[in-house]
Amino acid sequence: MKILIAYATTEGQTRKICRFCADTLIGAGHSVELLQVQGDDRIDPALYDAVILAASVHINRFQKDMVRFATANAGALSRKPSLFLSVSLAVCGGEPEELAALDRIVAEFSGETGFHPGHVEQVAGAFRFTEYDFFKSLAMRYIASRRDQDVDPHSDTEYTDWDALRMTLTDWLATL
Ligand SMILES: Cc1cc2nc3c(=O)[nH]c(=O)nc-3n(C[C@H](O)[C@H](O)[C@H](O)COP(=O)(O)O)c2cc1C
């Protein structure tokens, strides 16, 4: 199959996640186009057999570029088998309230863009202190301490479960 992976990222973890997805799908014999969306992309999702969209949560929203891309292509995207990867840190704790909030963020994204993914997966992201400026670093240290997450403020801490992500892809492929 020909699969489009379109993503938005702020600190880079979603790019890493999408490269992993691309490698996994290529390893399974599929052909993959990997695209970091900019909002004004001239790409036609109708040319692909299936699509994966991925974006990360920052202050309860996905990147504007992903909102623009999904809005501009909502019809074509919704007609394809699709998987939406929502990358965040809130998913790590597994708290029901935080999981419900993440579901609401995806629902708001769908409502705003008109894109209704066939399957949604909440994926754990990372603290990327090597990418943060001074103020972001302070804010993220505060968030980590509130969540009792033990992080080194001078390096990155990754929570992405690569085996679980591989399983998600395998299960999704099986539905196509
Ligand atoms: C400024 C900032 C705000 C964030 N806001 C949220 C949030 O509201 N909810 C959440 O679960 N994670 C939040 N995160 C965590 C990111 O979703 C997480 O670090 C993710 O891995 C970022 O992916 P990216 O590197 O692809 O941008 C935030 C991170 C930063 C730096």
PDB file of C-alpha atoms and ligand atoms in Angstrom:
ATOM      1  CA  MET A   1       0.000   0.000   0.000  1.00  0.00           C
ATOM      2  CA  LYS A   2       0.928   3.624  -0.458  1.00  0.00           C
ATOM      3  CA  ILE A   3       0.685   5.362   2.919  1.00  0.00           C
ATOM      4  CA  LEU A   4       0.953   9.064   3.729  1.00  0.00           C
ATOM      5  CA  ILE A   5       2.359  10.024   7.128  1.00  0.00           C
ATOM      6  CA  ALA A   6       1.784  13.719   7.801  1.00  0.00           C
ATOM      7  CA  TYR A   7       2.916  15.230  11.085  1.00  0.00           C
ATOM      8  CA  ALA A   8       3.503  18.391  13.050  1.00  0.00           C
ATOM      9  CA  THR A   9       6.098  18.689  15.770  1.00  0.00           C
ATOM     10  CA  THR A  10       7.433  21.410  18.039  1.00  0.00           C
ATOM     11  CA  GLU A  11      10.379  19.793  19.805  1.00  0.00           C
ATOM     12  CA  GLY A  12      10.941  16.807  17.519  1.00  0.00           C
ATOM     13  CA  GLN A  13       9.493  13.778  19.327  1.00  0.00           C
ATOM     14  CA  THR A  14       6.568  13.421  16.919  1.00  0.00           C
ATOM     15  CA  ARG A  15       9.054  13.456  14.021  1.00  0.00           C
ATOM     16  CA  LYS A  16      10.951  10.604  15.714  1.00  0.00           C
ATOM     17  CA  ILE A  17       7.658   8.734  16.229  1.00  0.00           C
ATOM     18  CA  CYS A  18       6.707   9.194  12.566  1.00  0.00           C
ATOM     19  CA  ARG A  19      10.120   8.073  11.335  1.00  0.00           C
ATOM     20  CA  PHE A  20       9.683   4.954  13.426  1.00  0.00           C
ATOM     21  CA  CYS A  21       6.235   4.428  11.855  1.00  0.00           C
ATOM     22  CA  ALA A  22       7.719   4.946   8.372  1.00  0.00           C
ATOM     23  CA  ASP A  23      10.508   2.431   9.031  1.00  0.00           C
ATOM     24  CA  THR A  24       8.028  -0.098  10.417  1.00  0.00           C
ATOM     25  CA  LEU A  25       5.646   0.263   7.465  1.00  0.00           C
ATOM     26  CA  ILE A  26       8.464   0.118   4.903  1.00  0.00           C
ATOM     27  CA  GLY A  27       9.778  -2.973   6.704  1.00  0.00           C
ATOM     28  CA  ALA A  28       6.325  -4.514   6.219  1.00  0.00           C
ATOM     29  CA  GLY A  29       6.562  -3.891   2.463  1.00  0.00           C
ATOM     30  CA  HIS A  30       4.570  -0.652   2.116  1.00  0.00           C
ATOM     31  CA  SER A  31       5.591   2.531   0.405  1.00  0.00           C
ATOM     32  CA  VAL A  32       5.558   5.642   2.606  1.00  0.00           C
ATOM     33  CA  GLU A  33       5.579   9.398   2.082  1.00  0.00           C
ATOM     34  CA  LEU A  34       6.677  11.255   5.224  1.00  0.00           C
ATOM     35  CA  LEU A  35       5.637  14.900   5.341  1.00  0.00           C
ATOM     36  CA  GLN A  36       6.051  17.581   8.002  1.00  0.00           C
ATOM     37  CA  VAL A  37       3.021  19.759   7.385  1.00  0.00           C
ATOM     38  CA  GLN A  38       3.367  23.507   7.018  1.00  0.00           C
ATOM     39  CA  GLY A  39      -0.306  24.321   6.567  1.00  0.00           C
ATOM     40  CA  ASP A  40      -0.102  25.243   2.886  1.00  0.00           C
ATOM     41  CA  ASP A  41       1.110  21.855   1.639  1.00  0.00           C
ATOM     42  CA  ARG A  42       0.334  20.865  -1.935  1.00  0.00           C
ATOM     43  CA  ILE A  43      -0.216  17.200  -1.306  1.00  0.00           C
ATOM     44  CA  ASP A  44      -3.302  15.249  -2.260  1.00  0.00           C
ATOM     45  CA  PRO A  45      -4.266  12.600   0.337  1.00  0.00           C
ATOM     46  CA  ALA A  46      -6.566  11.066  -2.292  1.00  0.00           C
ATOM     47  CA  LEU A  47      -3.448   9.639  -3.990  1.00  0.00           C
ATOM     48  CA  TYR A  48      -2.740   7.363  -1.006  1.00  0.00           C
ATOM     49  CA  ASP A  49      -4.352   4.132   0.164  1.00  0.00           C
ATOM     50  CA  ALA A  50      -4.245   5.132   3.828  1.00  0.00           C
ATOM     51  CA  VAL A  51      -3.060   8.029   5.981  1.00  0.00           C
ATOM     52  CA  ILE A  52      -1.456   8.535   9.360  1.00  0.00           C
ATOM     53  CA  LEU A  53      -1.614  11.987  10.930  1.00  0.00           C
ATOM     54  CA  ALA A  54       0.391  12.841  14.028  1.00  0.00           C
ATOM     55  CA  ALA A  55       0.701  15.953  16.157  1.00  0.00           C
ATOM     56  CA  SER A  56       1.667  16.816  19.716  1.00  0.00           C
ATOM     57  CA  VAL A  57      -0.305  18.543  22.445  1.00  0.00           C
ATOM     58  CA  HIS A  58       0.952  21.941  23.601  1.00  0.00           C
ATOM     59  CA  ILE A  59      -1.243  23.758  26.101  1.00  0.00           C
ATOM     60  CA  ASN A  60      -4.214  21.545  25.245  1.00  0.00           C
ATOM     61  CA  ARG A  61      -4.014  21.990  21.466  1.00  0.00           C
ATOM     62  CA  PHE A  62      -2.337  20.485  18.437  1.00  0.00           C
ATOM     63  CA  GLN A  63      -0.050  22.566  16.226  1.00  0.00           C
ATOM     64  CA  LYS A  64      -1.732  25.199  14.061  1.00  0.00           C
ATOM     65  CA  ASP A  65      -0.022  23.776  10.964  1.00  0.00           C
ATOM     66  CA  MET A  66      -1.766  20.449  11.579  1.00  0.00           C
ATOM     67  CA  VAL A  67      -5.114  22.179  12.114  1.00  0.00           C
ATOM     68  CA  ARG A  68      -4.660  24.001   8.788  1.00  0.00           C
ATOM     69  CA  PHE A  69      -3.563  20.841   6.960  1.00  0.00           C
ATOM     70  CA  ALA A  70      -6.422  18.735   8.348  1.00  0.00           C
ATOM     71  CA  THR A  71      -8.964  21.475   7.608  1.00  0.00           C
ATOM     72  CA  ALA A  72      -7.746  21.960   4.034  1.00  0.00           C
ATOM     73  CA  ASN A  73      -7.856  18.197   3.362  1.00  0.00           C
ATOM     74  CA  ALA A  74     -10.655  17.076   5.679  1.00  0.00           C
ATOM     75  CA  GLY A  75     -12.815  15.517   2.982  1.00  0.00           C
ATOM     76  CA  ALA A  76     -10.056  13.504   1.296  1.00  0.00           C
ATOM     77  CA  LEU A  77      -8.542  12.469   4.663  1.00  0.00           C
ATOM     78  CA  SER A  78     -11.849  11.327   6.116  1.00  0.00           C
ATOM     79  CA  ARG A  79     -12.523   9.131   3.053  1.00  0.00           C
ATOM     80  CA  LYS A  80      -9.270   7.186   3.632  1.00  0.00           C
ATOM     81  CA  PRO A  81      -8.522   4.595   6.293  1.00  0.00           C
ATOM     82  CA  SER A  82      -6.749   6.745   8.855  1.00  0.00           C
ATOM     83  CA  LEU A  83      -4.867   6.660  12.115  1.00  0.00           C
ATOM     84  CA  PHE A  84      -4.343   9.759  14.246  1.00  0.00           C
ATOM     85  CA  LEU A  85      -1.432   9.745  16.705  1.00  0.00           C
ATOM     86  CA  SER A  86      -1.918  12.245  19.505  1.00  0.00           C
ATOM     87  CA  VAL A  87       1.436  12.738  21.255  1.00  0.00           C
ATOM     88  CA  SER A  88       1.463  14.108  24.790  1.00  0.00           C
ATOM     89  CA  LEU A  89       2.849  13.742  28.280  1.00  0.00           C
ATOM     90  CA  ALA A  90      -0.546  13.622  30.003  1.00  0.00           C
ATOM     91  CA  VAL A  91      -1.075  10.079  28.700  1.00  0.00           C
ATOM     92  CA  CYS A  92       1.933   8.821  30.694  1.00  0.00           C
ATOM     93  CA  GLY A  93       0.230   8.803  34.083  1.00  0.00           C
ATOM     94  CA  GLY A  94      -2.840   6.934  32.865  1.00  0.00           C
ATOM     95  CA  GLU A  95      -5.080   9.135  35.056  1.00  0.00           C
ATOM     96  CA  PRO A  96      -8.716   8.839  33.876  1.00  0.00           C
ATOM     97  CA  GLU A  97      -9.254  12.618  34.053  1.00  0.00           C
ATOM     98  CA  GLU A  98      -6.161  13.334  31.979  1.00  0.00           C
ATOM     99  CA  LEU A  99      -7.089  10.646  29.451  1.00  0.00           C
ATOM    100  CA  ALA A 100     -10.583  12.129  29.171  1.00  0.00           C
ATOM    101  CA  ALA A 101      -9.032  15.571  28.610  1.00  0.00           C
ATOM    102  CA  LEU A 102      -6.873  14.145  25.812  1.00  0.00           C
ATOM    103  CA  ASP A 103      -9.957  12.602  24.212  1.00  0.00           C
ATOM    104  CA  ARG A 104     -11.629  16.021  24.378  1.00  0.00           C
ATOM    105  CA  ILE A 105      -8.609  17.651  22.699  1.00  0.00           C
ATOM    106  CA  VAL A 106      -8.895  15.172  19.809  1.00  0.00           C
ATOM    107  CA  ALA A 107     -12.667  15.693  19.623  1.00  0.00           C
ATOM    108  CA  GLU A 108     -12.171  19.469  19.467  1.00  0.00           C
ATOM    109  CA  PHE A 109      -9.574  19.001  16.735  1.00  0.00           C
ATOM    110  CA  SER A 110     -12.050  16.863  14.758  1.00  0.00           C
ATOM    111  CA  GLY A 111     -14.822  19.388  15.273  1.00  0.00           C
ATOM    112  CA  GLU A 112     -12.615  22.294  14.238  1.00  0.00           C
ATOM    113  CA  THR A 113     -11.068  20.647  11.172  1.00  0.00           C
ATOM    114  CA  GLY A 114     -13.827  18.326   9.961  1.00  0.00           C
ATOM    115  CA  PHE A 115     -11.331  15.447   9.855  1.00  0.00           C
ATOM    116  CA  HIS A 116     -12.656  12.356  11.638  1.00  0.00           C
ATOM    117  CA  PRO A 117      -9.886   9.771  12.034  1.00  0.00           C
ATOM    118  CA  GLY A 118     -10.790   6.105  11.730  1.00  0.00           C
ATOM    119  CA  HIS A 119      -8.636   5.275  14.730  1.00  0.00           C
ATOM    120  CA  VAL A 120      -7.009   7.453  17.393  1.00  0.00           C
ATOM    121  CA  GLU A 121      -4.038   6.431  19.479  1.00  0.00           C
ATOM    122  CA  GLN A 122      -2.695   8.408  22.436  1.00  0.00           C
ATOM    123  CA  VAL A 123       1.096   8.142  22.341  1.00  0.00           C
ATOM    124  CA  ALA A 124       3.474   9.126  25.140  1.00  0.00           C
ATOM    125  CA  GLY A 125       5.972  11.782  24.098  1.00  0.00           C
ATOM    126  CA  ALA A 126       9.073  13.134  25.810  1.00  0.00           C
ATOM    127  CA  PHE A 127      10.554  15.902  27.888  1.00  0.00           C
ATOM    128  CA  ARG A 128      13.085  17.472  25.537  1.00  0.00           C
ATOM    129  CA  PHE A 129      15.064  19.821  27.734  1.00  0.00           C
ATOM    130  CA  THR A 130      17.759  20.042  25.059  1.00  0.00           C
ATOM    131  CA  GLU A 131      15.193  21.858  22.849  1.00  0.00           C
ATOM    132  CA  TYR A 132      13.586  24.161  25.444  1.00  0.00           C
ATOM    133  CA  ASP A 133      14.485  27.789  26.033  1.00  0.00           C
ATOM    134  CA  PHE A 134      14.903  29.067  29.585  1.00  0.00           C
ATOM    135  CA  PHE A 135      11.205  29.718  30.242  1.00  0.00           C
ATOM    136  CA  LYS A 136       9.965  26.485  28.669  1.00  0.00           C
ATOM    137  CA  SER A 137      12.546  24.613  30.698  1.00  0.00           C
ATOM    138  CA  LEU A 138      11.291  26.217  33.916  1.00  0.00           C
ATOM    139  CA  ALA A 139       7.672  25.437  33.020  1.00  0.00           C
ATOM    140  CA  MET A 140       8.443  21.837  32.127  1.00  0.00           C
ATOM    141  CA  ARG A 141      10.458  21.299  35.306  1.00  0.00           C
ATOM    142  CA  TYR A 142       7.446  22.543  37.249  1.00  0.00           C
ATOM    143  CA  ILE A 143       5.101  20.208  35.324  1.00  0.00           C
ATOM    144  CA  ALA A 144       7.450  17.257  35.879  1.00  0.00           C
ATOM    145  CA  SER A 145       7.621  17.939  39.612  1.00  0.00           C
ATOM    146  CA  ARG A 146       3.821  18.229  39.859  1.00  0.00           C
ATOM    147  CA  ARG A 147       3.490  14.863  38.165  1.00  0.00           C
ATOM    148  CA  ASP A 148       6.225  13.285  40.295  1.00  0.00           C
ATOM    149  CA  GLN A 149       8.142  12.586  37.088  1.00  0.00           C
ATOM    150  CA  ASP A 150      11.823  12.244  37.802  1.00  0.00           C
ATOM    151  CA  VAL A 151      13.610  14.123  34.998  1.00  0.00           C
ATOM    152  CA  ASP A 152      17.109  15.422  34.435  1.00  0.00           C
ATOM    153  CA  PRO A 153      16.682  19.072  33.349  1.00  0.00           C
ATOM    154  CA  HIS A 154      19.883  18.845  31.308  1.00  0.00           C
ATOM    155  CA  SER A 155      18.876  15.968  29.074  1.00  0.00           C
ATOM    156  CA  ASP A 156      15.825  14.438  27.391  1.00  0.00           C
ATOM    157  CA  THR A 157      13.521  11.857  28.952  1.00  0.00           C
ATOM    158  CA  GLU A 158      11.535   9.754  26.540  1.00  0.00           C
ATOM    159  CA  TYR A 159       8.315   7.949  27.471  1.00  0.00           C
ATOM    160  CA  THR A 160       7.333   6.666  24.020  1.00  0.00           C
ATOM    161  CA  ASP A 161       6.678   2.931  24.141  1.00  0.00           C
ATOM    162  CA  TRP A 162       8.091   1.735  20.819  1.00  0.00           C
ATOM    163  CA  ASP A 163       6.819  -1.844  21.167  1.00  0.00           C
ATOM    164  CA  ALA A 164       3.287  -0.587  21.857  1.00  0.00           C
ATOM    165  CA  LEU A 165       3.509   1.733  18.850  1.00  0.00           C
ATOM    166  CA  ARG A 166       4.633  -1.148  16.619  1.00  0.00           C
ATOM    167  CA  MET A 167       1.629  -3.128  17.889  1.00  0.00           C
ATOM    168  CA  THR A 168      -0.702  -0.202  17.146  1.00  0.00           C
ATOM    169  CA  LEU A 169       0.581  -0.104  13.565  1.00  0.00           C
ATOM    170  CA  THR A 170       0.247  -3.864  13.153  1.00  0.00           C
ATOM    171  CA  ASP A 171      -3.334  -3.814  14.474  1.00  0.00           C
ATOM    172  CA  TRP A 172      -4.259  -0.827  12.293  1.00  0.00           C
ATOM    173  CA  LEU A 173      -2.750  -2.434   9.175  1.00  0.00           C
ATOM    174  CA  ALA A 174      -4.776  -5.554   9.874  1.00  0.00           C
ATOM    175  CA  THR A 175      -7.986  -3.506   9.656  1.00  0.00           C
ATOM    176  CA  LEU A 176      -7.189  -2.099   6.200  1.00  0.00           C
TER     177      LEU A 176
HETATM  178  C1  LIG B   1       5.218  24.386  26.185  1.00  0.00           C
HETATM  179  C2  LIG B   1       4.714  22.966  26.271  1.00  0.00           C
HETATM  180  C3  LIG B   1       3.360  22.745  26.538  1.00  0.00           C
HETATM  181  C4  LIG B   1       2.883  21.429  26.633  1.00  0.00           C
HETATM  182  N1  LIG B   1       1.552  21.226  26.902  1.00  0.00           N
HETATM  183  C5  LIG B   1       1.098  19.968  27.082  1.00  0.00           C
HETATM  184  C6  LIG B   1      -0.268  19.734  27.420  1.00  0.00           C
HETATM  185  O1  LIG B   1      -1.094  20.645  27.512  1.00  0.00           O
HETATM  186  N2  LIG B   1      -0.651  18.448  27.641  1.00  0.00           N
HETATM  187  C7  LIG B   1       0.223  17.400  27.535  1.00  0.00           C
HETATM  188  O2  LIG B   1      -0.167  16.267  27.755  1.00  0.00           O
HETATM  189  N3  LIG B   1       1.521  17.590  27.163  1.00  0.00           N
HETATM  190  C8  LIG B   1       1.977  18.835  26.951  1.00  0.00           C
HETATM  191  N4  LIG B   1       3.273  19.052  26.587  1.00  0.00           N
HETATM  192  C9  LIG B   1       4.138  17.898  26.362  1.00  0.00           C
HETATM  193  C10 LIG B   1       4.304  17.576  24.877  1.00  0.00           C
HETATM  194  O3  LIG B   1       3.093  17.123  24.308  1.00  0.00           O
HETATM  195  C11 LIG B   1       5.386  16.488  24.733  1.00  0.00           C
HETATM  196  O4  LIG B   1       6.588  17.010  25.220  1.00  0.00           O
HETATM  197  C12 LIG B   1       5.541  15.961  23.333  1.00  0.00           C
HETATM  198  O5  LIG B   1       6.488  14.924  23.349  1.00  0.00           O
HETATM  199  C13 LIG B   1       5.972  17.049  22.360  1.00  0.00           C
HETATM  200  O6  LIG B   1       6.083  16.501  21.078  1.00  0.00           O
HETATM  201  P1  LIG B   1       6.962  17.206  19.949  1.00  0.00           P
HETATM  202  O7  LIG B   1       8.402  17.108  20.404  1.00  0.00           O
HETATM  203  O8  LIG B   1       6.713  16.414  18.729  1.00  0.00           O
HETATM  204  O9  LIG B   1       6.483  18.615  19.836  1.00  0.00           O
HETATM  205  C14 LIG B   1       3.773  20.341  26.460  1.00  0.00           C
HETATM  206  C15 LIG B   1       5.113  20.585  26.175  1.00  0.00           C
HETATM  207  C16 LIG B   1       5.591  21.878  26.077  1.00  0.00           C
HETATM  208  C17 LIG B   1       7.040  22.104  25.780  1.00  0.00           C
END
